[in-house]
PDB file of C-alpha atoms in Angstrom:
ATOM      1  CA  UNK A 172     280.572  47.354-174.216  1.00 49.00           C
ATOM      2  CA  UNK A 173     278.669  45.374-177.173  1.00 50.00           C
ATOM      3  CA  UNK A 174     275.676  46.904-178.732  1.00 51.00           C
ATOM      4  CA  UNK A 175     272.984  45.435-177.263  1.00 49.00           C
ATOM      5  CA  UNK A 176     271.409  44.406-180.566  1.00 50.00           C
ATOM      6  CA  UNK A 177     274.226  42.505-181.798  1.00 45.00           C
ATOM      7  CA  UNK A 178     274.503  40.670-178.525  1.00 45.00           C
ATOM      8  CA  UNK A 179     270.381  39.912-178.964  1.00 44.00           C
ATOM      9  CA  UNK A 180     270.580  39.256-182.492  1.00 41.00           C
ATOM     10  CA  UNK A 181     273.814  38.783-183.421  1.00 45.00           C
ATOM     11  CA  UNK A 182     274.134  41.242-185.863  1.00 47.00           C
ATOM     12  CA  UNK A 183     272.860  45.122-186.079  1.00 48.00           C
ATOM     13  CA  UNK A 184     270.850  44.106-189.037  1.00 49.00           C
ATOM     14  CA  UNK A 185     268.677  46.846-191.394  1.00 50.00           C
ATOM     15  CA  UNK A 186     265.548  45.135-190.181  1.00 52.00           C
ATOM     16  CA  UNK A 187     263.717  44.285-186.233  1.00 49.00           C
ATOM     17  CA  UNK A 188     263.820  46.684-183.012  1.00 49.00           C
ATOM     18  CA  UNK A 189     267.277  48.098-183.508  1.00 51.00           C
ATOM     19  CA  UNK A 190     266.397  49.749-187.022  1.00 49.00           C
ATOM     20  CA  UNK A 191     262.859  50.953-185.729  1.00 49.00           C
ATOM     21  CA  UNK A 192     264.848  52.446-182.992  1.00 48.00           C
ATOM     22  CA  UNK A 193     267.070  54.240-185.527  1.00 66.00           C
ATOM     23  CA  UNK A 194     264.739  55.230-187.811  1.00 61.00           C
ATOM     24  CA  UNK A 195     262.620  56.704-184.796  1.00 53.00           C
ATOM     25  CA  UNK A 196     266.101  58.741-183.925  1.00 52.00           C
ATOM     26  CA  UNK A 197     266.539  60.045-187.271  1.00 55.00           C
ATOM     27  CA  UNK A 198     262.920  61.501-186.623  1.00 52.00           C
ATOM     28  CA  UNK A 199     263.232  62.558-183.918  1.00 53.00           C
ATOM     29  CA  UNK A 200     266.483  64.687-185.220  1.00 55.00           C
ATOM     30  CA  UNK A 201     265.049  65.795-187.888  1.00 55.00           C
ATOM     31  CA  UNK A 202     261.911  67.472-185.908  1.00 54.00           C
ATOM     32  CA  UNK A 203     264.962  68.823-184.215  1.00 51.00           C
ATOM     33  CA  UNK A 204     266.129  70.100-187.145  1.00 58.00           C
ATOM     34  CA  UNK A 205     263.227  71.523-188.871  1.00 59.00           C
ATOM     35  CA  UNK A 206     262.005  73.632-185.537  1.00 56.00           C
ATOM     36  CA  UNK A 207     265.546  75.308-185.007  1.00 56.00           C
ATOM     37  CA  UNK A 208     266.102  76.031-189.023  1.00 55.00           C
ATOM     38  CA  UNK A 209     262.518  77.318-188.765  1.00 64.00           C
ATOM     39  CA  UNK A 210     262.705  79.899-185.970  1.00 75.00           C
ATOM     40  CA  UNK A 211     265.825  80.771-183.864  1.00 84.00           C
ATOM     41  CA  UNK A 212     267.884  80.388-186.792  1.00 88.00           C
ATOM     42  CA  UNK A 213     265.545  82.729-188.941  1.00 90.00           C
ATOM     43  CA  UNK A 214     265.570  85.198-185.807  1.00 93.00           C
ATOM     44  CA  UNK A 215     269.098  85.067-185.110  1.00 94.00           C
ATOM     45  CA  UNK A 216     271.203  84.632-188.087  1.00 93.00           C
ATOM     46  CA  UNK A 217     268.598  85.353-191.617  1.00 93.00           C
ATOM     47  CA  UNK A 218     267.143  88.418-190.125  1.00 96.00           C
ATOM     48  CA  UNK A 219     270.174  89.977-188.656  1.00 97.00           C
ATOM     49  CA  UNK A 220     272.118  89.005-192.231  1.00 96.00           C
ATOM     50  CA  UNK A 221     269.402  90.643-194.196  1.00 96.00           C
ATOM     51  CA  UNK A 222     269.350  93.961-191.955  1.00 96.00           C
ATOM     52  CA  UNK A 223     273.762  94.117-191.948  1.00 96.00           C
ATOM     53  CA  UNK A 224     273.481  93.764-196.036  1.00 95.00           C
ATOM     54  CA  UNK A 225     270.026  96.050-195.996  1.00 95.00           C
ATOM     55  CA  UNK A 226     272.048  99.023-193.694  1.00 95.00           C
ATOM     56  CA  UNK A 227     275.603  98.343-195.223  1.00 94.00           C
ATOM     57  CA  UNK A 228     276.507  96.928-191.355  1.00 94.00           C
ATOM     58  CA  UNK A 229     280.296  95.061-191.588  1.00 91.00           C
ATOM     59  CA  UNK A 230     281.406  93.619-188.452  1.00 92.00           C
ATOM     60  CA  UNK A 231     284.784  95.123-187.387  1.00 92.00           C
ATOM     61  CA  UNK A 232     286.602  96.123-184.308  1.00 91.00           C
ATOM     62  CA  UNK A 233     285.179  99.639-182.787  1.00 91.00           C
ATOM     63  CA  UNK A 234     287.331 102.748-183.232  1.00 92.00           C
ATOM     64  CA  UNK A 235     287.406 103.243-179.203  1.00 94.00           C
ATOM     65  CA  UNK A 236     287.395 101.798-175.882  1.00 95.00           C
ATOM     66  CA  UNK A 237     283.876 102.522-175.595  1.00 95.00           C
ATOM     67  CA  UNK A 238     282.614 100.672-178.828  1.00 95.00           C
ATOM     68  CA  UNK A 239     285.723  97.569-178.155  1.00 95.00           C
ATOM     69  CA  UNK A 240     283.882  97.015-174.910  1.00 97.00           C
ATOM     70  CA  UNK A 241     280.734  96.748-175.951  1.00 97.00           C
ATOM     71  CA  UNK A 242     281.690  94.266-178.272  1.00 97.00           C
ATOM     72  CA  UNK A 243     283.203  92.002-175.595  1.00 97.00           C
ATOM     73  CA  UNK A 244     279.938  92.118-173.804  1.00 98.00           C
ATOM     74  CA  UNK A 245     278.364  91.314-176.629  1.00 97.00           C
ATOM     75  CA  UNK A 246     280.656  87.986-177.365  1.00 98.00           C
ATOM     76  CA  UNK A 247     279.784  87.185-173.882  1.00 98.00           C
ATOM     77  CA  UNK A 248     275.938  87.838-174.031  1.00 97.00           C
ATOM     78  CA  UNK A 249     275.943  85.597-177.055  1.00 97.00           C
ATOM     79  CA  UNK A 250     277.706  82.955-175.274  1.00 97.00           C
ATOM     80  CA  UNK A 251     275.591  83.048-172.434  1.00 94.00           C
ATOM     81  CA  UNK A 252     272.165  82.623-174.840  1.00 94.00           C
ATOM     82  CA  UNK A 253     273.693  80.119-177.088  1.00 93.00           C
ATOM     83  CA  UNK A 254     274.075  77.713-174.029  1.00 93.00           C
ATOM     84  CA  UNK A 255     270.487  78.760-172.619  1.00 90.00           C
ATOM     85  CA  UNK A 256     269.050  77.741-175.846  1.00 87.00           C
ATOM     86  CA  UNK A 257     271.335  74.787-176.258  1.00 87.00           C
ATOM     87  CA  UNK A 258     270.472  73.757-172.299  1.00 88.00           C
ATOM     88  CA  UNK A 259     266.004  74.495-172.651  1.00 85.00           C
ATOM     89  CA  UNK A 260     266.397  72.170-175.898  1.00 81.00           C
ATOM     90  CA  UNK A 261     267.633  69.414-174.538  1.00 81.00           C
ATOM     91  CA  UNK A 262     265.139  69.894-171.881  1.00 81.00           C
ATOM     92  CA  UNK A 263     262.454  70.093-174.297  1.00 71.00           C
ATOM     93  CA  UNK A 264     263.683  66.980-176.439  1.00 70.00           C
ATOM     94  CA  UNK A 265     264.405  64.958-173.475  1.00 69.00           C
ATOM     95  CA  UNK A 266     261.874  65.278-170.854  1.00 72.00           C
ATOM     96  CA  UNK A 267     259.304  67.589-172.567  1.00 67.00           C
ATOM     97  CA  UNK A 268     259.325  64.723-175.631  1.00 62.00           C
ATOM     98  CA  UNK A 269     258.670  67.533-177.915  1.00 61.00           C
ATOM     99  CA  UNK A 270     260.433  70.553-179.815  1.00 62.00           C
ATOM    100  CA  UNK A 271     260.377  74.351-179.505  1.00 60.00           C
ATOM    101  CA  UNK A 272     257.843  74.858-182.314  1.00 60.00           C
ATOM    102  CA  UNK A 273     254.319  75.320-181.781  1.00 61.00           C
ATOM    103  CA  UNK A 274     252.743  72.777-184.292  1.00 56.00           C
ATOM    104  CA  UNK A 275     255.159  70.153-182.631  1.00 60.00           C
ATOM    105  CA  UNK A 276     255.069  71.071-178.759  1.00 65.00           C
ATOM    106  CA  UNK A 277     256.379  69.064-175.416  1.00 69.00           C
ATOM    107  CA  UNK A 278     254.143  66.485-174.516  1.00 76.00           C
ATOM    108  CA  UNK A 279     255.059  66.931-171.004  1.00 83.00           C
ATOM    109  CA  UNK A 280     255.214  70.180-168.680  1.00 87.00           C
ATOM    110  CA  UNK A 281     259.003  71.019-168.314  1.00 85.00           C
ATOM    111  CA  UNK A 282     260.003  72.717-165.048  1.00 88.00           C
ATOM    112  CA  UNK A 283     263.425  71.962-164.424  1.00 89.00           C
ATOM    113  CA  UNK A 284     266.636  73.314-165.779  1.00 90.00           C
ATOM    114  CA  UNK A 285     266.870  76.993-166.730  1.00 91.00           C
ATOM    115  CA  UNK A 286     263.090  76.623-165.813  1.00 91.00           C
ATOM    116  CA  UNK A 287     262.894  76.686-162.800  1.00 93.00           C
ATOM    117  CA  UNK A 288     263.874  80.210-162.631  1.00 93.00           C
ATOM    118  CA  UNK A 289     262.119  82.136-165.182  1.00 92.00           C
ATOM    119  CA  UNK A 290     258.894  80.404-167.381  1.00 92.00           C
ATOM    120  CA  UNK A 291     260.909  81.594-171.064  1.00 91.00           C
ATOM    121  CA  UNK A 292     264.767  81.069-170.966  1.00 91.00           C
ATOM    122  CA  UNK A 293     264.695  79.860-174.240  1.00 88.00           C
ATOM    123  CA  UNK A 294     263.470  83.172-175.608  1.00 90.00           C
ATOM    124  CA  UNK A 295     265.610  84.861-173.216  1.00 92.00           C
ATOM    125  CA  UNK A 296     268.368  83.282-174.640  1.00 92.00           C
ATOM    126  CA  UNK A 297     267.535  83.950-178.071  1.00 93.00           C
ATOM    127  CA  UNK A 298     267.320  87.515-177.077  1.00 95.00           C
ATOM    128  CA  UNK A 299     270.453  87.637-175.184  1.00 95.00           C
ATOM    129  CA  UNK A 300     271.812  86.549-178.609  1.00 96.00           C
ATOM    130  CA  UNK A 301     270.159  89.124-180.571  1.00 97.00           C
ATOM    131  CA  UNK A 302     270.994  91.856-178.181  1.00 97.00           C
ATOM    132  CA  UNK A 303     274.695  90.438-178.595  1.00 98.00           C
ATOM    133  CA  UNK A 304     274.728  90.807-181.950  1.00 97.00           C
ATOM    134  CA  UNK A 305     273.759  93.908-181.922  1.00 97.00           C
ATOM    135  CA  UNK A 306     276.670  95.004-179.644  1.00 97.00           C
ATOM    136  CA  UNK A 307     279.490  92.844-181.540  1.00 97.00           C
ATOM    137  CA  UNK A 308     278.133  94.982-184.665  1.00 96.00           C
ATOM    138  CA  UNK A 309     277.191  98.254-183.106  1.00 96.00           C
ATOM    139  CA  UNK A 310     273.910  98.602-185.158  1.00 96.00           C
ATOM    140  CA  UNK A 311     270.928 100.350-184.092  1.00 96.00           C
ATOM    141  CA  UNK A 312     269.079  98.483-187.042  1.00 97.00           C
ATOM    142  CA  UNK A 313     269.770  95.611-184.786  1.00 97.00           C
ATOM    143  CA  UNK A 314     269.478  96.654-181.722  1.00 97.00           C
ATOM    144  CA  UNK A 315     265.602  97.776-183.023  1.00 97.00           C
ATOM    145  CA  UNK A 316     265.102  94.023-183.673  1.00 97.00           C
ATOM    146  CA  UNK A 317     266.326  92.568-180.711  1.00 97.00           C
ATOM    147  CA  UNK A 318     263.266  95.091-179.245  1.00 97.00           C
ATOM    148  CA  UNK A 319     260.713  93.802-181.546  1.00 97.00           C
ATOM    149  CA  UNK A 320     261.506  90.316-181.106  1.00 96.00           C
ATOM    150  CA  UNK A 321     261.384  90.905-177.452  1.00 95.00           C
ATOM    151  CA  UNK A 322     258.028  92.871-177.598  1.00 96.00           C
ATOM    152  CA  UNK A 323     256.753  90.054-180.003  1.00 94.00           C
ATOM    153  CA  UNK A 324     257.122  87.671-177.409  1.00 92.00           C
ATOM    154  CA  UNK A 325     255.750  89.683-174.290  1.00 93.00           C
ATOM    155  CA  UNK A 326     252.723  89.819-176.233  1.00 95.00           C
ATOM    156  CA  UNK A 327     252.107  86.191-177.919  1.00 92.00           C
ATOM    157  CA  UNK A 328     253.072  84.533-174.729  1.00 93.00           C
ATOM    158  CA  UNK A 329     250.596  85.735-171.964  1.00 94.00           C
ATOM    159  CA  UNK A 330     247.864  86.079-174.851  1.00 95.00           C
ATOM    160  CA  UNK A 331     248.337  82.987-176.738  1.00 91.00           C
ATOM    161  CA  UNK A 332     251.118  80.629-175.489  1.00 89.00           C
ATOM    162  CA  UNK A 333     249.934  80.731-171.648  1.00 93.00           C
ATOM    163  CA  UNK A 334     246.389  79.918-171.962  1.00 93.00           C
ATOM    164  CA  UNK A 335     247.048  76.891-174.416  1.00 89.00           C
ATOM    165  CA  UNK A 336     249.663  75.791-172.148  1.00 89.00           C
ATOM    166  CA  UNK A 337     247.162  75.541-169.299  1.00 93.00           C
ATOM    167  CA  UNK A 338     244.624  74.160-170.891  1.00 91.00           C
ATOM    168  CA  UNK A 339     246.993  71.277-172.120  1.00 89.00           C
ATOM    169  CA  UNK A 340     248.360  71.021-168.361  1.00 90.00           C
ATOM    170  CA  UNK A 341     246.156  71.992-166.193  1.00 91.00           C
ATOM    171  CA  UNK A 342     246.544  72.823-162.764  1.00 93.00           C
ATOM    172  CA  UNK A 343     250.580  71.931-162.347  1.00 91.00           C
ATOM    173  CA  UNK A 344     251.002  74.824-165.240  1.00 93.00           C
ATOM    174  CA  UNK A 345     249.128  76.786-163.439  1.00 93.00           C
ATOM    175  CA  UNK A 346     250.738  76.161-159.877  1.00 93.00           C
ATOM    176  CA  UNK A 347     254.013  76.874-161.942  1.00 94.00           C
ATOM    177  CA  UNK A 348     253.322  80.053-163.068  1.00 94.00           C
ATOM    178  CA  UNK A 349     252.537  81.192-159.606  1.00 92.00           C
ATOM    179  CA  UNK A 350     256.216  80.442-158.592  1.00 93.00           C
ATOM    180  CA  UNK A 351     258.023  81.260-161.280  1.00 94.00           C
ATOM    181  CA  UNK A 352     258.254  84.393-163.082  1.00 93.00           C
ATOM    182  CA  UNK A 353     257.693  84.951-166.913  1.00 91.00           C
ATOM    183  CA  UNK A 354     260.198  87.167-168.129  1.00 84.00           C
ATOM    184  CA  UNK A 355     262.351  88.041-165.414  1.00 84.00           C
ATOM    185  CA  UNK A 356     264.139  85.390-163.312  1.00 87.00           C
ATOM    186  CA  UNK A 357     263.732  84.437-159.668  1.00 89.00           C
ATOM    187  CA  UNK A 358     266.609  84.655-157.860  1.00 89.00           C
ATOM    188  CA  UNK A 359     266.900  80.970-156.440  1.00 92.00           C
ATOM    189  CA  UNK A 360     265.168  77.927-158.217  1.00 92.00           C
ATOM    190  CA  UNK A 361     261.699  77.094-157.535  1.00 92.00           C
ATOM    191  CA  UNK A 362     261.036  73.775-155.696  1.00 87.00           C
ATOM    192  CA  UNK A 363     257.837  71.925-156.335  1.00 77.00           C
ATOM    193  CA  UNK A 364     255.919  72.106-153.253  1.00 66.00           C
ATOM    194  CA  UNK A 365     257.013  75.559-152.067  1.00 62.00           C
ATOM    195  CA  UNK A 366     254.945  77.933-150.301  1.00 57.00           C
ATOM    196  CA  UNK A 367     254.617  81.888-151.794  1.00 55.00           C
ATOM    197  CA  UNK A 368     253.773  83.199-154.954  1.00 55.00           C
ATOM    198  CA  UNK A 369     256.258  84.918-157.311  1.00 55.00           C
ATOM    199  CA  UNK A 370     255.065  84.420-160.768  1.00 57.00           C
ATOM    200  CA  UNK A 371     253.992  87.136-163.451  1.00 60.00           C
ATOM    201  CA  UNK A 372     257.485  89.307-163.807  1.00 57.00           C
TER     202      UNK A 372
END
């Protein structure tokens, strides 16, 4: 299939449209970019590095059943909140037109996805990655993070995050949160236009 600005143009030139449009990409990326380097990566990989040098924490198999299988459920809780984060970003870039950081928010109110069971999976995957780590390590020092990140959170959000959320939305964040829980997910996906409240958890 030719690129649509050659076949316009007839060339993919530096200049017109189809450079605008790549330039706007790049920016796009690099908000991207900026926002993940910024926070999950500072949560999840500088913080837990600094507490494994800090606490003399080398990752290694466990000496027992016990400890070996607690690492494989950690492996597997990272997993599973690497492609929560992964999935809730591309929601956010794509139909939220927006990033994860709060200077640089979704323009648009995103409910589908991961979201429509729980109001947070993106911190829930982040968690479920700390939480992991702290498993596939066997460190209390980070197992004690993964609990102030997730208290961090359960605070900032209903006191800060919430109320600027509805005042940028309005009534369909509001009608949201009355379906959809904030922490702990529902067990089917919400459907705009149901009936019942199960928000809050």
């Amino acid at each position: 299939m030719r690129n649509p600005c050659v076949a316009h143009f007839g060339r993919a030139g530096p200049h017109g449209p189809c450079a605008a449009l790549t330039r706007r990409d790049s920016i796009v990326i690099l908000r991207h970019l900026v926002a993940v380097a910024l926070l999950p990566f500072t949560v999840t990989v500088l913080v837990p590095a600094w507490l494994a040098r800090r606490n003399g924490v080398r990752l290694g198999l466990g000496p027992g059943p016990a400890e070996i299988a607690a690492q494989a459920a950690g492996v597997l809780l990272i997993g599973i909140g690497v492609a929560l984060f992964v999935a809730t970003l591309r929601r956010f870039a794509g139909e939220g037109q927006g990033t994860l950081a709060p200077w640089d928010p979704p323009r648009r109110l995103v409910v589908r996805g991961p979201y429509r069971y729980v109001r947070n999976p993106m911190i829930s995957g982040v968690f479920m990655v700390l939480a992991g780590e702290a498993l596939v390590l066997l460190s209390r020092s980070h197992i004690m993070w993964a609990l102030v990140f997730f208290v961090i959170n359960a605070l900032y959000i209903p006191l800060i995050e919430e109320p600027m959320l509805a005042m940028r939305f309005g009534e369909s964040y509001k009608e949201y949160c009355r379906h959809v829980p904030r922490l702990v997910p529902r067990l089917g996906p919400w459907e705009q236009g149901e009936t019942g409240t199960r928000g809050e958890a």
